[in-house]
Short mmCIF file of C-alpha atoms and ligand atoms in Angstrom, two decimals:
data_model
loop_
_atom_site.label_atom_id
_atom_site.label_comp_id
_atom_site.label_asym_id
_atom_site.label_seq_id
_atom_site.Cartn_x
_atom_site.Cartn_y
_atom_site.Cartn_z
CA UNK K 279 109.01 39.28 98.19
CA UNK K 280 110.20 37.38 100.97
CA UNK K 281 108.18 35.55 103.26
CA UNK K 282 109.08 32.96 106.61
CA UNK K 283 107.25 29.56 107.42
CA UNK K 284 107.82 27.59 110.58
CA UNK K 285 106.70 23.96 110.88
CA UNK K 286 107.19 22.03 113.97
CA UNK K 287 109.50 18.97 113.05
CA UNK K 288 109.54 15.34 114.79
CA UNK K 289 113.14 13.80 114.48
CA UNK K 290 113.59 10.16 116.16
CA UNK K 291 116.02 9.31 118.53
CA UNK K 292 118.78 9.23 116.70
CA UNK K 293 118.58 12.06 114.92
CA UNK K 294 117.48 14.12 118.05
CA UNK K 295 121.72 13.21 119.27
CA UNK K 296 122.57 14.07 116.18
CA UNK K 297 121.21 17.79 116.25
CA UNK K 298 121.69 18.23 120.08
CA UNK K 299 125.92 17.43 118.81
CA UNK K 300 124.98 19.65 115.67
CA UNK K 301 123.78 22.69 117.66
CA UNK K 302 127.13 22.60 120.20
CA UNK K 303 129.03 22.65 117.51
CA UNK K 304 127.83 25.45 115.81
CA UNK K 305 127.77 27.56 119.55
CA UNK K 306 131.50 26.23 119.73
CA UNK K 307 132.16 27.58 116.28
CA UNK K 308 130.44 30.56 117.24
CA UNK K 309 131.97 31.21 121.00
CA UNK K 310 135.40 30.76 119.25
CA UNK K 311 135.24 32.93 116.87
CA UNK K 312 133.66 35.92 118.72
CA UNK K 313 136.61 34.99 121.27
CA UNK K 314 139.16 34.54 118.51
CA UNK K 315 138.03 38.10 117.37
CA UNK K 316 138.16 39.97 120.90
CA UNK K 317 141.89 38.46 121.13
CA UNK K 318 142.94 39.66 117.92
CA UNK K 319 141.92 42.85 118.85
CA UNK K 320 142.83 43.12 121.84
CA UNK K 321 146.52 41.92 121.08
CA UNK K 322 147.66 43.65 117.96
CA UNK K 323 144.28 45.86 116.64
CA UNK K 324 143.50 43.50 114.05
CA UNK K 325 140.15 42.75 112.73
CA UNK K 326 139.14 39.35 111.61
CA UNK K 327 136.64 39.28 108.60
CA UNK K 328 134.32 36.28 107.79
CA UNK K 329 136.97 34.91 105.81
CA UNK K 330 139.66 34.84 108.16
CA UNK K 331 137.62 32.90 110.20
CA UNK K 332 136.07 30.17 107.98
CA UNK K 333 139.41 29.59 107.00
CA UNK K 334 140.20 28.82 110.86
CA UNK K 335 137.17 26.33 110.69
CA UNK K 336 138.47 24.70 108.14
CA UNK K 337 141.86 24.55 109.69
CA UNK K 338 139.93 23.33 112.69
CA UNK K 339 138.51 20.39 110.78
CA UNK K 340 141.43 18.93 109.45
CA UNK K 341 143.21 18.86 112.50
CA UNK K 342 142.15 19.86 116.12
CA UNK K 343 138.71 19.02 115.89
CA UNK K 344 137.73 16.41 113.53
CA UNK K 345 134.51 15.72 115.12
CA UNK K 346 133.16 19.27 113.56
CA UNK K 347 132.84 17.17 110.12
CA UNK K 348 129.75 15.70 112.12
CA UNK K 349 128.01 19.38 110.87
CA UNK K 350 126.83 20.55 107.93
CA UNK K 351 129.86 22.94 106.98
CA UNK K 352 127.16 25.24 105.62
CA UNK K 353 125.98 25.32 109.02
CA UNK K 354 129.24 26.61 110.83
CA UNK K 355 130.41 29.28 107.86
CA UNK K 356 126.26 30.37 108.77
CA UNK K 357 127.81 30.85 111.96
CA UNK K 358 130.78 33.06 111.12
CA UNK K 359 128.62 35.42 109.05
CA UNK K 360 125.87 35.68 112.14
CA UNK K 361 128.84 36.55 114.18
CA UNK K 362 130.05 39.24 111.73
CA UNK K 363 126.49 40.62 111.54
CA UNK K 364 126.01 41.02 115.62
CA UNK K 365 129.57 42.97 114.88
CA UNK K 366 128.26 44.98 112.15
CA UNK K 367 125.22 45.67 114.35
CA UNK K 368 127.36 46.43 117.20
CA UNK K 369 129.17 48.92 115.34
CA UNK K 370 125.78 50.49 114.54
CA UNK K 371 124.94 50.71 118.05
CA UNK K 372 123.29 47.13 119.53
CA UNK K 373 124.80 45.67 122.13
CA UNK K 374 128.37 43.58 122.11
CA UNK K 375 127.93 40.24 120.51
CA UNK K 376 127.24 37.68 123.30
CA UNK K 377 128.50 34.52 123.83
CA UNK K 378 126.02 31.62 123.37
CA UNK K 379 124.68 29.45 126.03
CA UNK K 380 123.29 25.70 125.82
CA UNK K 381 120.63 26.91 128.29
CA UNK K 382 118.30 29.29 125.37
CA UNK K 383 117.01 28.31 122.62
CA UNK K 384 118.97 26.00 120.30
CA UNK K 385 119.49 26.47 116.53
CA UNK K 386 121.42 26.51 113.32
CA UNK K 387 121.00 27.91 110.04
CA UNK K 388 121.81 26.42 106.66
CA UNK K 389 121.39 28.73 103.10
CA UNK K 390 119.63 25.55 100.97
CA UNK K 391 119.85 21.62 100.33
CA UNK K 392 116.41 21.39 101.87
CA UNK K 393 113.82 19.67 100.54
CA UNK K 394 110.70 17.50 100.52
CA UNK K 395 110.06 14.06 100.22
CA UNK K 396 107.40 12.81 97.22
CA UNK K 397 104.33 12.54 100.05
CA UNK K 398 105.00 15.79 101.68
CA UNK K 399 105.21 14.15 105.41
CA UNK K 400 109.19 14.67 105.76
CA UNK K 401 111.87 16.98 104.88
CA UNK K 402 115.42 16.63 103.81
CA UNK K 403 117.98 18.07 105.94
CA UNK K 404 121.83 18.05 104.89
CA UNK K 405 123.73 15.28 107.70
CA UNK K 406 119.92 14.58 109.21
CA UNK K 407 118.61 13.07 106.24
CA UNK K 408 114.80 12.68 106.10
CA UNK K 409 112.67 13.74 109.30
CA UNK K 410 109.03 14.03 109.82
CA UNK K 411 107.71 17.44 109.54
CA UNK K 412 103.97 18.76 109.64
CA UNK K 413 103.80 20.52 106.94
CA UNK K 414 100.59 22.95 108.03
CA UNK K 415 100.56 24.54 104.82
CA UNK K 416 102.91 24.39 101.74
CA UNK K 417 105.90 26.98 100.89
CA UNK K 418 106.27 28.20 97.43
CA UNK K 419 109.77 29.85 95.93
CA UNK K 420 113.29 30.17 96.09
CA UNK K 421 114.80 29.45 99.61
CA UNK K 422 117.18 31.85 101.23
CA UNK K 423 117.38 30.30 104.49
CA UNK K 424 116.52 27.45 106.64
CA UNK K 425 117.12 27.59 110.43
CA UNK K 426 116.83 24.30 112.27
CA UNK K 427 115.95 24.96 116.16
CA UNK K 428 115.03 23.51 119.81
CA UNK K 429 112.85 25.68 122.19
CA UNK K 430 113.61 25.53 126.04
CA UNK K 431 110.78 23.40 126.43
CA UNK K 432 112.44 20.64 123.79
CA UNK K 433 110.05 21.00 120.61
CA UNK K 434 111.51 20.71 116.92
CA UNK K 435 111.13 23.03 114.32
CA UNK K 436 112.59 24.29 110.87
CA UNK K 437 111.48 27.48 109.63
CA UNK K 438 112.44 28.75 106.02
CA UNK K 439 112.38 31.75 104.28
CA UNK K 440 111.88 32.16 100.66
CA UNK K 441 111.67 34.44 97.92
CA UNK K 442 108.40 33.68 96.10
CA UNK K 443 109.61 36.86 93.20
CA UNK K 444 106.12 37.86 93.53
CA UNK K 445 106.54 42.12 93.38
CA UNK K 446 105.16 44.02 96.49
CA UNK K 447 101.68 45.62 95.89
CA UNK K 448 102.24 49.37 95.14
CA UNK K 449 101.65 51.73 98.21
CA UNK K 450 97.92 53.33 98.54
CA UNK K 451 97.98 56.80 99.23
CA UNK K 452 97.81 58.62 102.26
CA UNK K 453 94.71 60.24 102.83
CA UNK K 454 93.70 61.92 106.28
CA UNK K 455 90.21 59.29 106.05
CA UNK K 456 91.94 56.13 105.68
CA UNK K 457 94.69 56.59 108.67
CA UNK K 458 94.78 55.49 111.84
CA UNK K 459 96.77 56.30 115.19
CA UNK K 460 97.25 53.62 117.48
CA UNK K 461 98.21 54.54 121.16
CA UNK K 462 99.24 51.42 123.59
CA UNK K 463 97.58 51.67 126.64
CA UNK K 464 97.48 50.03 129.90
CA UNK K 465 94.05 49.92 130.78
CA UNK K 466 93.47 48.94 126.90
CA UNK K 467 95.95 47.03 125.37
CA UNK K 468 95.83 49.51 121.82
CA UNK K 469 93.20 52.12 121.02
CA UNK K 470 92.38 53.34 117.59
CA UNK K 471 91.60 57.48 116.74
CA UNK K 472 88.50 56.55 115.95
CA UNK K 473 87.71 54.84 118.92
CA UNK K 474 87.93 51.27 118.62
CA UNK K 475 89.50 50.10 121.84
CA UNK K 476 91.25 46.01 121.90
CA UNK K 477 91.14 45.31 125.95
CA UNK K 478 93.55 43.50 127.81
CA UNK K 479 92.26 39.71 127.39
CA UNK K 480 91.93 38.09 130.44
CA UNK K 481 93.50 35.16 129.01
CA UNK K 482 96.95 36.67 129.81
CA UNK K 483 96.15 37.66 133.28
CA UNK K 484 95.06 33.94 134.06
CA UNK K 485 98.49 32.60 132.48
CA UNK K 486 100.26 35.29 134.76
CA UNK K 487 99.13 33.76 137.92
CA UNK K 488 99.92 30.41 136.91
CA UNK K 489 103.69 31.57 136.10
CA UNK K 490 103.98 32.88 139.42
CA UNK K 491 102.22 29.90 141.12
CA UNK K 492 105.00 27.70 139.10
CA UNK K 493 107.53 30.10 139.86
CA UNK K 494 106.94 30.14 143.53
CA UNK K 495 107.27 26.18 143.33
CA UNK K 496 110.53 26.65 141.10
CA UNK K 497 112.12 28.56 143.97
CA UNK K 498 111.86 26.44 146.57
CA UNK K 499 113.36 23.30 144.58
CA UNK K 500 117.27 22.92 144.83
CA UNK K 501 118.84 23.59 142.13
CA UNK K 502 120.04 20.86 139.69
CA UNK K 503 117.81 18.20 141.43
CA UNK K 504 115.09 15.79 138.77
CA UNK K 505 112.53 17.96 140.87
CA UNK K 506 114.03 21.39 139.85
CA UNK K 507 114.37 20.13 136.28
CA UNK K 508 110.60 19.22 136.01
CA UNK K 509 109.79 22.21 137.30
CA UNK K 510 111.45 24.44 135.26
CA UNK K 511 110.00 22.51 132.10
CA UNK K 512 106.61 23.92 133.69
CA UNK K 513 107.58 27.17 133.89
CA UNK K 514 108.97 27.30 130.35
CA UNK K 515 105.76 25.94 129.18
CA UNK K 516 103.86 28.50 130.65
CA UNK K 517 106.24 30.85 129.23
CA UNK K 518 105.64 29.63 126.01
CA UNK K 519 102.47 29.66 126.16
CA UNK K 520 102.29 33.10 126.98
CA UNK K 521 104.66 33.99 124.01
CA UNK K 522 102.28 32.03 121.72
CA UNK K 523 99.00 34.56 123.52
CA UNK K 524 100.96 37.05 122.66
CA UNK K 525 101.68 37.09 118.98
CA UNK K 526 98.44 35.17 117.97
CA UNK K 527 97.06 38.63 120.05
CA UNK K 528 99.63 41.29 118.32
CA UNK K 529 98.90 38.99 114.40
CA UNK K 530 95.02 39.55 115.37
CA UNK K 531 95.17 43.22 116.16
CA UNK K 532 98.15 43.92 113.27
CA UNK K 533 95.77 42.18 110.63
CA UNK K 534 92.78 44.33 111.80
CA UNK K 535 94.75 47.42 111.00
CA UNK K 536 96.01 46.52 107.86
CA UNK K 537 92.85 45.74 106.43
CA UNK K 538 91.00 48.81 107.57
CA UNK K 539 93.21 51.39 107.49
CA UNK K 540 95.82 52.56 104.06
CA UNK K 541 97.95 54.37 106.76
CA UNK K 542 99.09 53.50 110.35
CA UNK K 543 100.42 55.98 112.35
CA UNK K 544 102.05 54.61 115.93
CA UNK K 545 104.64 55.62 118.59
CA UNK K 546 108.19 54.86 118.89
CA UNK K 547 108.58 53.30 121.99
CA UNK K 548 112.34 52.65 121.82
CA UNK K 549 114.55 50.84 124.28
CA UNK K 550 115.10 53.89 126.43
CA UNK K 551 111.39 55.36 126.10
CA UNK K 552 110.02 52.05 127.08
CA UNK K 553 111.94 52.20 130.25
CA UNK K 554 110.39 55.79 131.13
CA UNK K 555 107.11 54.68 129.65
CA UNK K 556 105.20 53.04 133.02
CA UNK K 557 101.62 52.72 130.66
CA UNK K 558 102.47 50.00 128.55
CA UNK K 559 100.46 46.85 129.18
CA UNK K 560 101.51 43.72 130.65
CA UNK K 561 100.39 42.37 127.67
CA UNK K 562 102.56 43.76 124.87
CA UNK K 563 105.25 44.12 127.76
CA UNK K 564 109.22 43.37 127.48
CA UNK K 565 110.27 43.49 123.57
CA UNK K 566 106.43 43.22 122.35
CA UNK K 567 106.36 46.05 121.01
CA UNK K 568 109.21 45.55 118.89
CA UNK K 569 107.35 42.18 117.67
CA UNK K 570 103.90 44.48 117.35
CA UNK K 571 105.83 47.39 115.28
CA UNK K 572 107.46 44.31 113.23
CA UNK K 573 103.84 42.84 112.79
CA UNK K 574 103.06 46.15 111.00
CA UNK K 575 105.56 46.84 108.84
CA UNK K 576 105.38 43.32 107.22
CA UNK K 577 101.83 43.29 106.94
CA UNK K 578 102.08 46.85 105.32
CA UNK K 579 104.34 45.78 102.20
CA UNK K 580 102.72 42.81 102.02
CA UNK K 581 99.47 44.89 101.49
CA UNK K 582 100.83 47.96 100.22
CA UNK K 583 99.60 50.26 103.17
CA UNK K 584 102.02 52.82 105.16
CA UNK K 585 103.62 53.27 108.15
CA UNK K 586 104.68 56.24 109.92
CA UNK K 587 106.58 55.69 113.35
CA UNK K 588 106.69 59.18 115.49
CA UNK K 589 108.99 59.75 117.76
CA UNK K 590 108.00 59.84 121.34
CA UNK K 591 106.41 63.69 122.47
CA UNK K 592 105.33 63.95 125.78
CA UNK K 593 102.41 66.25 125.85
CA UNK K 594 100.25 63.41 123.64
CA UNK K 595 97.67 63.00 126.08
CA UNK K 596 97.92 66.75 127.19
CA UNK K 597 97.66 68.03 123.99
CA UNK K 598 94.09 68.24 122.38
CA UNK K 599 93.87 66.73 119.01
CA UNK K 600 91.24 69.25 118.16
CA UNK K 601 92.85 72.86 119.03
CA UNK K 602 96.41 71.93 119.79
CA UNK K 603 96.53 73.73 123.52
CA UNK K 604 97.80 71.91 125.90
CA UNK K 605 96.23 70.79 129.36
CA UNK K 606 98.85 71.40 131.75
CA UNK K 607 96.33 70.35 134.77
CA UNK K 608 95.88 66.84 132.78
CA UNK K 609 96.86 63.96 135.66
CA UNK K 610 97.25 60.34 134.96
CA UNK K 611 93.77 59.86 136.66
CA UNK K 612 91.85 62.00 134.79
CA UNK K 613 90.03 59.54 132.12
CA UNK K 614 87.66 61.92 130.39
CA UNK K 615 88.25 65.96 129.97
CA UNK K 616 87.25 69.38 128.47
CA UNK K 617 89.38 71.76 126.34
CA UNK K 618 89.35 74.55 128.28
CA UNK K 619 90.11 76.58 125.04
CA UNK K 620 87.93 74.85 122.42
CA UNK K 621 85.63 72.87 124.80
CA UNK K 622 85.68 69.63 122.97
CA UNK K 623 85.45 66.77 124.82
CA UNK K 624 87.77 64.43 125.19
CA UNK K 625 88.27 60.45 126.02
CA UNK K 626 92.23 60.58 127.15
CA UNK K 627 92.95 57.61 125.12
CA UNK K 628 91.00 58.20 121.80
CA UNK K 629 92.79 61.70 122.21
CA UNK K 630 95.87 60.52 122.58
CA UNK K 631 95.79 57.98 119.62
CA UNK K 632 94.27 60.87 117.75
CA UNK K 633 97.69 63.03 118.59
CA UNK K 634 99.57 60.17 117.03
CA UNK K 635 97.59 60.63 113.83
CA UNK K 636 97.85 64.18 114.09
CA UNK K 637 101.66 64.26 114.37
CA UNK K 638 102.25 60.56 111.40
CA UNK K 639 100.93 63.16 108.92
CA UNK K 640 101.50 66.73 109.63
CA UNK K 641 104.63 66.21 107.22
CA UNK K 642 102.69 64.84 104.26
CA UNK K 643 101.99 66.58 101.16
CA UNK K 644 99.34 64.37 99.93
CA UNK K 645 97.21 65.51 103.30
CA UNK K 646 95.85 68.66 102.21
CA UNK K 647 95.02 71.74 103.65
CA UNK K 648 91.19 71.24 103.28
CA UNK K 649 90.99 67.37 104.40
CA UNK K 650 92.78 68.87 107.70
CA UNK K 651 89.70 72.00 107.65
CA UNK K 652 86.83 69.13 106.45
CA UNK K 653 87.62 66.54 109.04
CA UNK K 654 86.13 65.29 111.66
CA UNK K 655 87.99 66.51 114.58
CA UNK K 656 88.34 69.93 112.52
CA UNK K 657 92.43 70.02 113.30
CA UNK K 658 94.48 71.98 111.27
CA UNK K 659 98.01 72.08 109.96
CA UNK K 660 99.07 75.06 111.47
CA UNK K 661 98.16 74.19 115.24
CA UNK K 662 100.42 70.68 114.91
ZN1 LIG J 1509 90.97 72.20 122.16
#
């Protein structure tokens, strides 16, 4: 099974040139080919493969640009087959492969020739040589890759992933007692079906007005000046800092699920349903729920535990988990109501995350008929 570490790395002087000329070669590499590509196509139809264009690298190389020797050539054929991924992806409906900017996030990936040294305190990287890593905790099996990177806000790190050949625990079953639906709320950050509700920690609201008080500071700098520079360092570190909230948040509340539940049912919130979808938090906000559903899966084969992902239906708050009619009169307002046909009583959110359950099994054959009839909430199959 494969798993990722990431250890913050501390290269001197020296070897911090070395990877800033390191990571603009690989984006050259990288630009040219994706533009190399769009050419080609554009003037006689052709596709380039990955081979056609490491063999233009190495063309490159010996004649043009000589300086490219100064990267590991591991590093720049990583490059080409990144590229022809985002195209493979593209064809499968992402977006366009972009070109890469010196202004994100900075990296390069290599497929081995890491190592450490005897004491553990540095790492080996091919043209780098040894650097200073902190090596939080240690990785065990066979490496697959090893991406060398530079946040915005000019920290180090190397993260590698490896195949420790341990087998994935074998799935438990899916029984109606041991799942959960999860609804994402606004007022909540997630809630459980049976009621266990994760809040919005104020922690991210307090970093929220700080961005903006940075923010407001950043705008009224001129652009390009020391002062504007400094700035924007601030605001990145905020940002990061935020990001970091965030998943130690999503790993907490991931980690809880896993280890109380056998099955998780939650929502597809897509690209296009997040953009209709006003209720998600601030907190899981922009791609977070991506990084949540991610979270999840992982944790789930690591554990063997399930995941069902429904598709979005819009009656889930509307509909009662209980009887299955639907409350047409429901309004966004309305926190707590009664079934008008059953009369059970219903929190909106704890409903809704019930619906979720409700709908991540109504397919499954292990769920029988008299689990539906002996549970709880008393729903049955025929009403979903
Ligand atoms: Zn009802």
């Amino acid at each position: 099974m494969l798993k990722a570490y990431k250890y913050r790395i501390y290269p001197n002087q020296e070897q911090k040139e070395l990877l800033s000329r390191i990571f603009g070669q690989v984006r050259f590499v990288y630009n040219l080919g994706l533009e190399t590509k769009i050419s080609a196509y554009t003037g006689n139809k052709k596709h380039l493969n990955v081979f056609d264009l490491n063999k233009q690298i190495t063309q490159l190389k010996k004649y043009e640009c000589d300086w490219l020797k100064e990267s590991p050539s591991q590093a720049l054929q990583m490059s080409m087959s990144n590229l022809d991924n985002a195209y493979t992806n593209f064809f499968r409906g992402a977006g366009f492969p972009k070109f890469k900017s010196k202004y994100r996030k900075q990296s390069f990936q290599l497929p081995q020739g890491v190592f450490l040294s005897e004491n553990k305190k540095q790492v080996w990287i091919p043209k780098l040589k040894f650097t200073d890593i902190d090596l939080h905790r240690e990785f065990k099996g066979e490496i697959k890759t090893v991406t060398v990177s530079k946040s915005v806000t000019n920290k180090y790190y190397i993260s590698i992933l490896v195949d420790n050949k341990k087998e994935l625990p074998k799935k438990q079953p899916i029984k109606l007692n041991t799942t959960v639906g999860v609804d994402l709320g606004i007022k909540d950050f997630a809630i459980t079906s049976d009621g266990k509700k994760f809040e919005n920690q104020d922690f991210f609201k307090s970093s929220m007005k700080k961005l903006r008080v940075q923010q407001r500071s950043l705008s009224r700098k001129q652009k390009g000046s020391t002062h504007y520079n400094q700035q924007k360092l601030k605001v990145s570190l905020i940002h990061e800092h935020i990001k970091n909230q965030r998943e130690d948040y999503l790993h907490k509340i991931s980690k809880y699920l896993v280890d109380n539940y056998d099955t998780i049912c939650i929502e597809n919130l897509g690209v296009s349903n997040m953009m209709k979808n006003h209720k998600l938090s601030r907190a899981i906000g922009d791609m977070g729920w991506f990084k949540f559903k991610s979270m999840i899966d992982y944790k789930c084969e690591w554990y063997g535990k399930n995941l069902s992902v429904i598709g979005r239906f819009d009656p889930s708050s509307k509909t009662c988990s209980n009887c299955g009619s639907i409350n047409k009169e429901l309004t966004l307002k309305d926190r707590e109501w009664t079934c008008k046909s059953c009369g059970t009583e219903h929190d909106r959110d704890i409903n809704a995350a019930l619906n979720i359950r409700n709908f991540g099994l109504r397919n499954q054959p292990s769920v029988t008929q008299s689990e539906w009839l002996h549970c709880a909430c008393g729903v049955e199959t025929t009403n979903l």
